[in-house]
PDB file of C-alpha atoms in Angstrom:
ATOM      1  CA  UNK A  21     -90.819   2.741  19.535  1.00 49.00           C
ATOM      2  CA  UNK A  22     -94.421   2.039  19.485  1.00 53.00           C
ATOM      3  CA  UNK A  23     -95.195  -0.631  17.436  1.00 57.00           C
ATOM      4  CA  UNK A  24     -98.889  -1.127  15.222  1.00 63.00           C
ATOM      5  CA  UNK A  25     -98.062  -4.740  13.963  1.00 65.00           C
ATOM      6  CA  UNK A  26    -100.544  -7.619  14.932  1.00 69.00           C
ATOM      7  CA  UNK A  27    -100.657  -8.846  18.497  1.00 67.00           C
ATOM      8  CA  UNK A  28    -101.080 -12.225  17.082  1.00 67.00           C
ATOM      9  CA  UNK A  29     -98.026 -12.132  15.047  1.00 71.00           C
ATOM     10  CA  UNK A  30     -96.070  -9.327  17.837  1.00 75.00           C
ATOM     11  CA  UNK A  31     -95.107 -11.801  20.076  1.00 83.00           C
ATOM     12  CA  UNK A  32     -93.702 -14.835  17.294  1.00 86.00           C
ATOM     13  CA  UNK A  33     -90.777 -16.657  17.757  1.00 89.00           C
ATOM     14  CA  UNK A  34     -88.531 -18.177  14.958  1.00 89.00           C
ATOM     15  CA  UNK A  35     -88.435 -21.512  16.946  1.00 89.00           C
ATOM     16  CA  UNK A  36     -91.795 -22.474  19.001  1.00 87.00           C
ATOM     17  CA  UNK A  37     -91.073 -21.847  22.783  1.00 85.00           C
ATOM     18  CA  UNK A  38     -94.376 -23.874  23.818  1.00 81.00           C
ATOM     19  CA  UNK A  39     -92.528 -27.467  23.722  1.00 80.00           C
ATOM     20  CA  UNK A  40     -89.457 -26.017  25.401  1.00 85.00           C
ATOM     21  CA  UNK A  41     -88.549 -27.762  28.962  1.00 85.00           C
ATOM     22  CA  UNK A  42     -85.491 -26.294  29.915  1.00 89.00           C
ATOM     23  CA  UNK A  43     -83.977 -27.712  32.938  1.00 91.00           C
ATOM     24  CA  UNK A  44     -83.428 -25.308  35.756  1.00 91.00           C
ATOM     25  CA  UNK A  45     -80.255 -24.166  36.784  1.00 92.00           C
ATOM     26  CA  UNK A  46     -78.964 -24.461  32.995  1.00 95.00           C
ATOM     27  CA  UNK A  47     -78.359 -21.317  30.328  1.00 95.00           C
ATOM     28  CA  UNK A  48     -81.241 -22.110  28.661  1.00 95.00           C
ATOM     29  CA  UNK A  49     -83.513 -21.827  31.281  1.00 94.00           C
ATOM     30  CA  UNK A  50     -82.249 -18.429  32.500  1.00 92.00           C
ATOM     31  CA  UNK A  51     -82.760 -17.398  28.514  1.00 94.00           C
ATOM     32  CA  UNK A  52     -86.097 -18.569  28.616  1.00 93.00           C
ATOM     33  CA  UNK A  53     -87.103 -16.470  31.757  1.00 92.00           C
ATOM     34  CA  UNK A  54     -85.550 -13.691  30.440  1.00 92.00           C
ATOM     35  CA  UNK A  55     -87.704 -13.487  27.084  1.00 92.00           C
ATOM     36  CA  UNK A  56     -90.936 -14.755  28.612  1.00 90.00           C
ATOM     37  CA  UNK A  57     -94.200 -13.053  28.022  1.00 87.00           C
ATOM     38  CA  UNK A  58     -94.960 -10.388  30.388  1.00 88.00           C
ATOM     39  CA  UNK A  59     -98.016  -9.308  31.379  1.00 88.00           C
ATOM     40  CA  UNK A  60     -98.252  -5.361  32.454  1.00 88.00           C
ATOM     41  CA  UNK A  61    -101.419  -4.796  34.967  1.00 88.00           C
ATOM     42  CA  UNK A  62    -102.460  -2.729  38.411  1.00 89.00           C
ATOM     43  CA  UNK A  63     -99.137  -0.247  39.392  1.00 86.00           C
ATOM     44  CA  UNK A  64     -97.522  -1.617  36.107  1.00 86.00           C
ATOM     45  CA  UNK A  65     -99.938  -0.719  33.460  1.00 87.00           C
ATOM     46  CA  UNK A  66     -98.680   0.629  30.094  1.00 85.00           C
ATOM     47  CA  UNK A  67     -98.672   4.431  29.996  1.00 86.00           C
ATOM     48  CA  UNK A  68    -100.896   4.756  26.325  1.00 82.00           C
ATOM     49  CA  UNK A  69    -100.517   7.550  24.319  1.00 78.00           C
ATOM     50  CA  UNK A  70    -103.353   6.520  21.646  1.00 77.00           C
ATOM     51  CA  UNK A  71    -105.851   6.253  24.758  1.00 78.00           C
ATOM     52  CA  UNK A  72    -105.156   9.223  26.395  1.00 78.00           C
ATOM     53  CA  UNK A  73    -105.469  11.382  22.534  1.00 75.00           C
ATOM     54  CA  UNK A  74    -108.886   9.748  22.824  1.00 74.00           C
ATOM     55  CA  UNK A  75    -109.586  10.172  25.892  1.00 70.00           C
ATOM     56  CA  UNK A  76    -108.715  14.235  25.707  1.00 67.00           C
ATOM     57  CA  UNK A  77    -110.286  14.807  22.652  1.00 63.00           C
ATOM     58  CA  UNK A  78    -109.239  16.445  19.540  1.00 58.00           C
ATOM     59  CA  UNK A  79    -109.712  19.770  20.701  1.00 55.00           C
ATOM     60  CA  UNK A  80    -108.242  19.345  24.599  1.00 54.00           C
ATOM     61  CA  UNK A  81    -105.021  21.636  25.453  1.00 55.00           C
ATOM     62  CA  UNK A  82    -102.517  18.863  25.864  1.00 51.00           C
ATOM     63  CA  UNK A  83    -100.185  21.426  28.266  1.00 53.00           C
ATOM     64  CA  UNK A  84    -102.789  22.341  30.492  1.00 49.00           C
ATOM     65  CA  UNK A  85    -104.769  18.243  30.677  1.00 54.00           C
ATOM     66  CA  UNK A  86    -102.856  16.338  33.326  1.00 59.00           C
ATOM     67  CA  UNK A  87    -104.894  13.283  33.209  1.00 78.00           C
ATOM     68  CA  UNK A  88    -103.290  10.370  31.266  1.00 85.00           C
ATOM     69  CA  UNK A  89    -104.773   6.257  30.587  1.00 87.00           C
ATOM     70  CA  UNK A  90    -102.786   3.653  31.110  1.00 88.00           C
ATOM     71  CA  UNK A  91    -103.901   0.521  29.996  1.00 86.00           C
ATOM     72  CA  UNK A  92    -103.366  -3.220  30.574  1.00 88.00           C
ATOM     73  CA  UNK A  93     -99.970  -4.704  27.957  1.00 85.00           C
ATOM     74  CA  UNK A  94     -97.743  -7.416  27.477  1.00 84.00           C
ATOM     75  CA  UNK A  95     -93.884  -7.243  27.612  1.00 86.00           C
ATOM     76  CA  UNK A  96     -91.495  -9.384  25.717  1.00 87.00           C
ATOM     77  CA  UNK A  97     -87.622  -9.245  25.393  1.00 90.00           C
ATOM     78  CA  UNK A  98     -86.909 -11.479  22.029  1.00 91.00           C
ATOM     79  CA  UNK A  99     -83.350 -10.842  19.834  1.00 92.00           C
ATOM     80  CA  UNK A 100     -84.070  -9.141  16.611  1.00 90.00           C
ATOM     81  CA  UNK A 101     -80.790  -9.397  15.302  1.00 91.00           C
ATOM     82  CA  UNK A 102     -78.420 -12.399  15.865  1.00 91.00           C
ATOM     83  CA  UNK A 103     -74.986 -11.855  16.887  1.00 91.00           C
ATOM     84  CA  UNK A 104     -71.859 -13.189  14.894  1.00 91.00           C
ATOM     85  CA  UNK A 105     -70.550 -13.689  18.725  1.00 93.00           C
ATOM     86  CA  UNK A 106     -72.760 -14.300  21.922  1.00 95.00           C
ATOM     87  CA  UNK A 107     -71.714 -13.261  25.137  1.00 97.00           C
ATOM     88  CA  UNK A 108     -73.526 -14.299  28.344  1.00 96.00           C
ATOM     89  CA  UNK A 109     -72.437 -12.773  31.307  1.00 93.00           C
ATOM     90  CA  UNK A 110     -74.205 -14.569  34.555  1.00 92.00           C
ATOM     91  CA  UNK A 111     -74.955 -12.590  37.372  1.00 86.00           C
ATOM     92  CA  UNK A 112     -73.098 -14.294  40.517  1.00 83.00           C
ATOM     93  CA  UNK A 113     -73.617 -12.021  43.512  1.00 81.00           C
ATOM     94  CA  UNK A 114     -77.253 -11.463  45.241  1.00 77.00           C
ATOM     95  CA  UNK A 115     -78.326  -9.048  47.748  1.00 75.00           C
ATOM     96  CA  UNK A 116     -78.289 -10.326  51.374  1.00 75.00           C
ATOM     97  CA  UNK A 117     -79.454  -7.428  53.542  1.00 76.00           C
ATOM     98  CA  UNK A 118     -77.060  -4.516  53.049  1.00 78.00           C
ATOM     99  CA  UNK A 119     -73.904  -6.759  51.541  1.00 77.00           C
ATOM    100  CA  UNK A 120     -73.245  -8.262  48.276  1.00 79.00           C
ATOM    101  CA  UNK A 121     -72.917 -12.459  48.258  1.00 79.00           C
ATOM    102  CA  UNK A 122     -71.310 -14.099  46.157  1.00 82.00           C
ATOM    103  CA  UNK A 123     -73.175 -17.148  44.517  1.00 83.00           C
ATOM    104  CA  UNK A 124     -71.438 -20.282  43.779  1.00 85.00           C
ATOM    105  CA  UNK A 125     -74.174 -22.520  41.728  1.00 87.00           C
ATOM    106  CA  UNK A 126     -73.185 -24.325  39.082  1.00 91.00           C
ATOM    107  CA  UNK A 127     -74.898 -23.270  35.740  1.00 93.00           C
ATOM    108  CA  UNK A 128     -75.067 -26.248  33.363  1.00 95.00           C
ATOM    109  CA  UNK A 129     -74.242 -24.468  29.327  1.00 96.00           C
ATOM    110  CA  UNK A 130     -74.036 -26.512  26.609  1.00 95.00           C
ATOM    111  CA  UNK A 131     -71.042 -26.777  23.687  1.00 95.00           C
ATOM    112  CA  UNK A 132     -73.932 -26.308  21.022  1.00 94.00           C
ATOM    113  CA  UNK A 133     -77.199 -23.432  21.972  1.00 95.00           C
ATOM    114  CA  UNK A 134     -79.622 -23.016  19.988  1.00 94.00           C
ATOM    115  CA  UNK A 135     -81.065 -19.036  19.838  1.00 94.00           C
ATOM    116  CA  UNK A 136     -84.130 -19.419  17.604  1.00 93.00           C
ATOM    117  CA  UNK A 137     -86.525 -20.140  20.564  1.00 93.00           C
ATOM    118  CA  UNK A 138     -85.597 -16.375  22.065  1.00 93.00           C
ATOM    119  CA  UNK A 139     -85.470 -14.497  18.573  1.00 92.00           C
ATOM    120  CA  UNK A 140     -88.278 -12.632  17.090  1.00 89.00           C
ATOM    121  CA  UNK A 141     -89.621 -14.287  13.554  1.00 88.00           C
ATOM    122  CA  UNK A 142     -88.330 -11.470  11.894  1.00 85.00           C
ATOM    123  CA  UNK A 143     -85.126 -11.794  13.182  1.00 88.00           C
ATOM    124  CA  UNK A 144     -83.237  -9.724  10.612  1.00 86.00           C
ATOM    125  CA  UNK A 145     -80.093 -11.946   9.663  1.00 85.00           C
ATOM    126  CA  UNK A 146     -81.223 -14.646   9.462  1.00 87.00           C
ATOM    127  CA  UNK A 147     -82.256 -16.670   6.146  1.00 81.00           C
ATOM    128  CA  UNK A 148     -85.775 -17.081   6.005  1.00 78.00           C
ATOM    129  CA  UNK A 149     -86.620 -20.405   6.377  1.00 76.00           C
ATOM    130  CA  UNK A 150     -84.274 -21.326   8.658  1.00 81.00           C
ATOM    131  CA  UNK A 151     -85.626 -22.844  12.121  1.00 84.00           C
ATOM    132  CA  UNK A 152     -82.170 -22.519  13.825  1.00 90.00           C
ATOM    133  CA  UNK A 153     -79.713 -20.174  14.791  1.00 93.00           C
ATOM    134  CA  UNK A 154     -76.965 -22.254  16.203  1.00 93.00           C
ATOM    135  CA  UNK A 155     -73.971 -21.022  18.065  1.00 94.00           C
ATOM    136  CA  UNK A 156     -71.013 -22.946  19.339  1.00 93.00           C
ATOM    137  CA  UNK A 157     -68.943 -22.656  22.808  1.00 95.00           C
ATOM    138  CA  UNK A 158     -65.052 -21.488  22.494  1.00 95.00           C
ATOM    139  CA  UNK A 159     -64.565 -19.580  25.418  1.00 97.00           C
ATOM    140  CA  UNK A 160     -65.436 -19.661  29.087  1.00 97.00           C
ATOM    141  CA  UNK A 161     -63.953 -17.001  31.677  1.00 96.00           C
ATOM    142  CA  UNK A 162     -64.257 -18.463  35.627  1.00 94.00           C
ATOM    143  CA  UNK A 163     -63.899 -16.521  39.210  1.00 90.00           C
ATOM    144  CA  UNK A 164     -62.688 -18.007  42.001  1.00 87.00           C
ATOM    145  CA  UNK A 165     -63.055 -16.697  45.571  1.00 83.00           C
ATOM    146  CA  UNK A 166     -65.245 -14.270  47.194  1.00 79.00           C
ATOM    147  CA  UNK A 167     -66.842 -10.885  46.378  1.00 76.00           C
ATOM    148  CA  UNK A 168     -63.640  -8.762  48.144  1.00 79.00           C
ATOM    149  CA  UNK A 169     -61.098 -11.084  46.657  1.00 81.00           C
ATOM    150  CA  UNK A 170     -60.340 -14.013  43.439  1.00 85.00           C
ATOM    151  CA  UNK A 171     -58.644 -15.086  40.933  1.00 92.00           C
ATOM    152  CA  UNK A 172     -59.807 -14.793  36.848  1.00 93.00           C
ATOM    153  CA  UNK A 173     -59.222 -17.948  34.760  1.00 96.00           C
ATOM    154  CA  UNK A 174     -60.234 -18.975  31.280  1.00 97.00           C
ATOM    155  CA  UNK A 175     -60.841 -22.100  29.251  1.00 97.00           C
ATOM    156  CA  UNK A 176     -60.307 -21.556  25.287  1.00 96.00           C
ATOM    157  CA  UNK A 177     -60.527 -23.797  22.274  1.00 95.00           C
ATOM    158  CA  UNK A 178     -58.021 -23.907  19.713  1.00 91.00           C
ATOM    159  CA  UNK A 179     -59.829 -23.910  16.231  1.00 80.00           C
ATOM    160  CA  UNK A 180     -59.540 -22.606  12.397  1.00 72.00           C
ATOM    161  CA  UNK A 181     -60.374 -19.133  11.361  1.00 68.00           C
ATOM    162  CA  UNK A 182     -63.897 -18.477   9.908  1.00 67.00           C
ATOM    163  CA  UNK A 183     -64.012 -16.846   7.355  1.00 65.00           C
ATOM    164  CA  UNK A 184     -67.553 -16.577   6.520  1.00 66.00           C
ATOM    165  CA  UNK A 185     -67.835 -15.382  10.487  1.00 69.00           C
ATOM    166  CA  UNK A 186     -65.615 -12.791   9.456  1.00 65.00           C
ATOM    167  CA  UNK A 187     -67.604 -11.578   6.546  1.00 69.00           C
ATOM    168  CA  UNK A 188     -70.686 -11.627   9.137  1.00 69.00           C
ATOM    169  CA  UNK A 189     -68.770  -9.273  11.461  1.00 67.00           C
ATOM    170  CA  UNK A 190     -66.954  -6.975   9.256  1.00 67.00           C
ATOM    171  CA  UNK A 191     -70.113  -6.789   6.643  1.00 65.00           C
ATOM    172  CA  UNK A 192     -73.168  -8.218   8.323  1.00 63.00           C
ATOM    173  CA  UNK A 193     -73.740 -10.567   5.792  1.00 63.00           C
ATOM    174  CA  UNK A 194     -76.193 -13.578   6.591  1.00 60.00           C
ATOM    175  CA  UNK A 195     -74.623 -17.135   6.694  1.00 56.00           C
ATOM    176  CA  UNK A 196     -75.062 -19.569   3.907  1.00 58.00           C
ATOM    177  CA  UNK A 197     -75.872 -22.416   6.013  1.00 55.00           C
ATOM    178  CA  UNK A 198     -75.632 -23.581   9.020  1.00 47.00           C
ATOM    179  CA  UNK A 199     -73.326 -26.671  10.699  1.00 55.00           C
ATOM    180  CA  UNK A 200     -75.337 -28.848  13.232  1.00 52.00           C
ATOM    181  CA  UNK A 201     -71.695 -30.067  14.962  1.00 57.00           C
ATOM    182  CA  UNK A 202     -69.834 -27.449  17.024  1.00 56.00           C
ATOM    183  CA  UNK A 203     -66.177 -26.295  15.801  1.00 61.00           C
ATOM    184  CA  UNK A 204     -63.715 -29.406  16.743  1.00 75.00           C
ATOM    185  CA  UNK A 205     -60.262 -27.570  18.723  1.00 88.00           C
ATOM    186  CA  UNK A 206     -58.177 -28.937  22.213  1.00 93.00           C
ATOM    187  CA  UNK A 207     -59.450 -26.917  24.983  1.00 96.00           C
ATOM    188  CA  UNK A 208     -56.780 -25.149  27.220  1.00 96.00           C
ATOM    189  CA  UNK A 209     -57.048 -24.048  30.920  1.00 97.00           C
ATOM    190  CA  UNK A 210     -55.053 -20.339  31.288  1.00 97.00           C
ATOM    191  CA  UNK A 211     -54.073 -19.159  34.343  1.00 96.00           C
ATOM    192  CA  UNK A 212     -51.702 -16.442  34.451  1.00 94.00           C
ATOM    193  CA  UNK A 213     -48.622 -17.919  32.397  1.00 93.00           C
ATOM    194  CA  UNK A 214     -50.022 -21.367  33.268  1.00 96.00           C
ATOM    195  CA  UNK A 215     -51.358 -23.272  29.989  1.00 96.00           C
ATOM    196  CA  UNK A 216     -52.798 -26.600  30.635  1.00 96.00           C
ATOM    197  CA  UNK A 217     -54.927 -28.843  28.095  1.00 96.00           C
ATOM    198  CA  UNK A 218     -57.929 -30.042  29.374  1.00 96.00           C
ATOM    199  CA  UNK A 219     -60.767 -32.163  28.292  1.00 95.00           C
ATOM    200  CA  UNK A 220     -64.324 -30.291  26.893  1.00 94.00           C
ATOM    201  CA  UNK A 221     -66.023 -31.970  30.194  1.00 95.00           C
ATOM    202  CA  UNK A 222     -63.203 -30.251  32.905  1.00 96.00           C
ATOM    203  CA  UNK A 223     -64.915 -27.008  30.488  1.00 96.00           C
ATOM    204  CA  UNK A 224     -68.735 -27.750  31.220  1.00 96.00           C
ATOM    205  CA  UNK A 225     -68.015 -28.604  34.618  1.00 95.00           C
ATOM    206  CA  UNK A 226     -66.579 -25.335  35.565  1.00 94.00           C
ATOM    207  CA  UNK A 227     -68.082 -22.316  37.318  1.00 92.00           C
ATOM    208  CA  UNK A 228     -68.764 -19.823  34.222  1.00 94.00           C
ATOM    209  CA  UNK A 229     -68.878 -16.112  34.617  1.00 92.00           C
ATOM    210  CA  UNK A 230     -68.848 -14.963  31.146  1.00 95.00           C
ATOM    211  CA  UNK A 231     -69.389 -17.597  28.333  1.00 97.00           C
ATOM    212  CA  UNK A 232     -68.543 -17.104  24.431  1.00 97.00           C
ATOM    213  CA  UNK A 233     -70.040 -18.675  21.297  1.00 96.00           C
ATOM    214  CA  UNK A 234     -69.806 -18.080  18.101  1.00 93.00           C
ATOM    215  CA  UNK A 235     -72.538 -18.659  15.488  1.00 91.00           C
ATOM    216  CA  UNK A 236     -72.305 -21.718  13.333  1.00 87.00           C
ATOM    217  CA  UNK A 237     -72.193 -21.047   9.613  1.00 62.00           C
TER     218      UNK A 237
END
């Protein structure tokens, strides 16, 4: 979709990213390099359809003119609509010649995230006004072992239905308001039949594969 809106306004966030630190080696951090400004130049220049009209002419036989412009962009991957429930799946294998490795490094994720920094001001659900969009950790899934072989675990918190995060699912409509404390619940570890209860810093501690939130309304 080719977009005409403002380049000052193209590239807005509903939180400002410019006082954002995030640690390395946390979620946050791999959000933030995944929605950073791009900048398209040399081999990967912008094929541009406007330019290359010009360029022809009016009056130039499109089918038979093989010559195209490409021009200099930027590139920016922001969320334009906010999820009733986040999923983040990590990537945890890396190429190391021909074979697939599995990688091990702890990423830090927090109970409580905070999406506004990586959605676009016009994010379309959510109020306007509204400088967060805050989403809160009940489920982790964890792999143990090696790329050939493991073992699948998962850490869930016991908590209350939502209703208004049904509503948001089943209807898409926005939240009222927002909570600022995640959803209280006793975290369990599940292992096959095994059900232990376990503390929310055994949770953060552990080697997450897939992590889910749910937004905070």
């Amino acid at each position: 979709e080719v977009s005409r809106e403002d380049p000052a306004t193209a590239f807005r966030t509903l939180a400002n990213r410019e006082g954002l630190s995030p640690e390395e080696g946390s979620v946050q951090h791999c959000l933030y390099q995944f929605t950073r400004n791009e900048q398209l130049t040399e081999a990967n220049k912008l094929l541009c359809d406007v330019c290359t009209h010009t360029h022809r002419g009016p009056k130039s036989d499109t089918k038979s003119e093989k010559k195209y412009v490409y021009t200099n962009a930027k590139k920016q991957m922001l969320i334009s609509l906010a999820p009733p429930v986040l999923t983040l799946h990590l990537k945890r294998f890396q190429h190391a010649g021909f074979t697939l490795r599995k990688v091990n490094r702890h990423i830090k994720f927090p109970e409580v995230i905070d999406l506004a920094p990586f959605c676009t001001a016009k994010c379309k659900n959510v109020p306007e006004g509204k400088p967060q969009v805050l989403y809160s950790l009940y489920g982790v899934v964890e792999h143990s072992g090696t790329m050939r072989s493991g073992h699948y675990t998962a850490y869930v918190r016991v908590r209350t239905a939502n209703s208004h995060l049904s509503d948001l699912v089943l209807r898409g409509q926005s939240p009222p308001a927002l909570e600022t404390e995640p959803v209280q619940g006793q975290w369990f570890h599940i292992s096959d039949t095994h059900v232990q209860a376990v503390s929310a810093s055994k949770v953060l501690s552990s080697q997450a594969y897939l992590l889910f939130y749910e937004r905070l309304l």
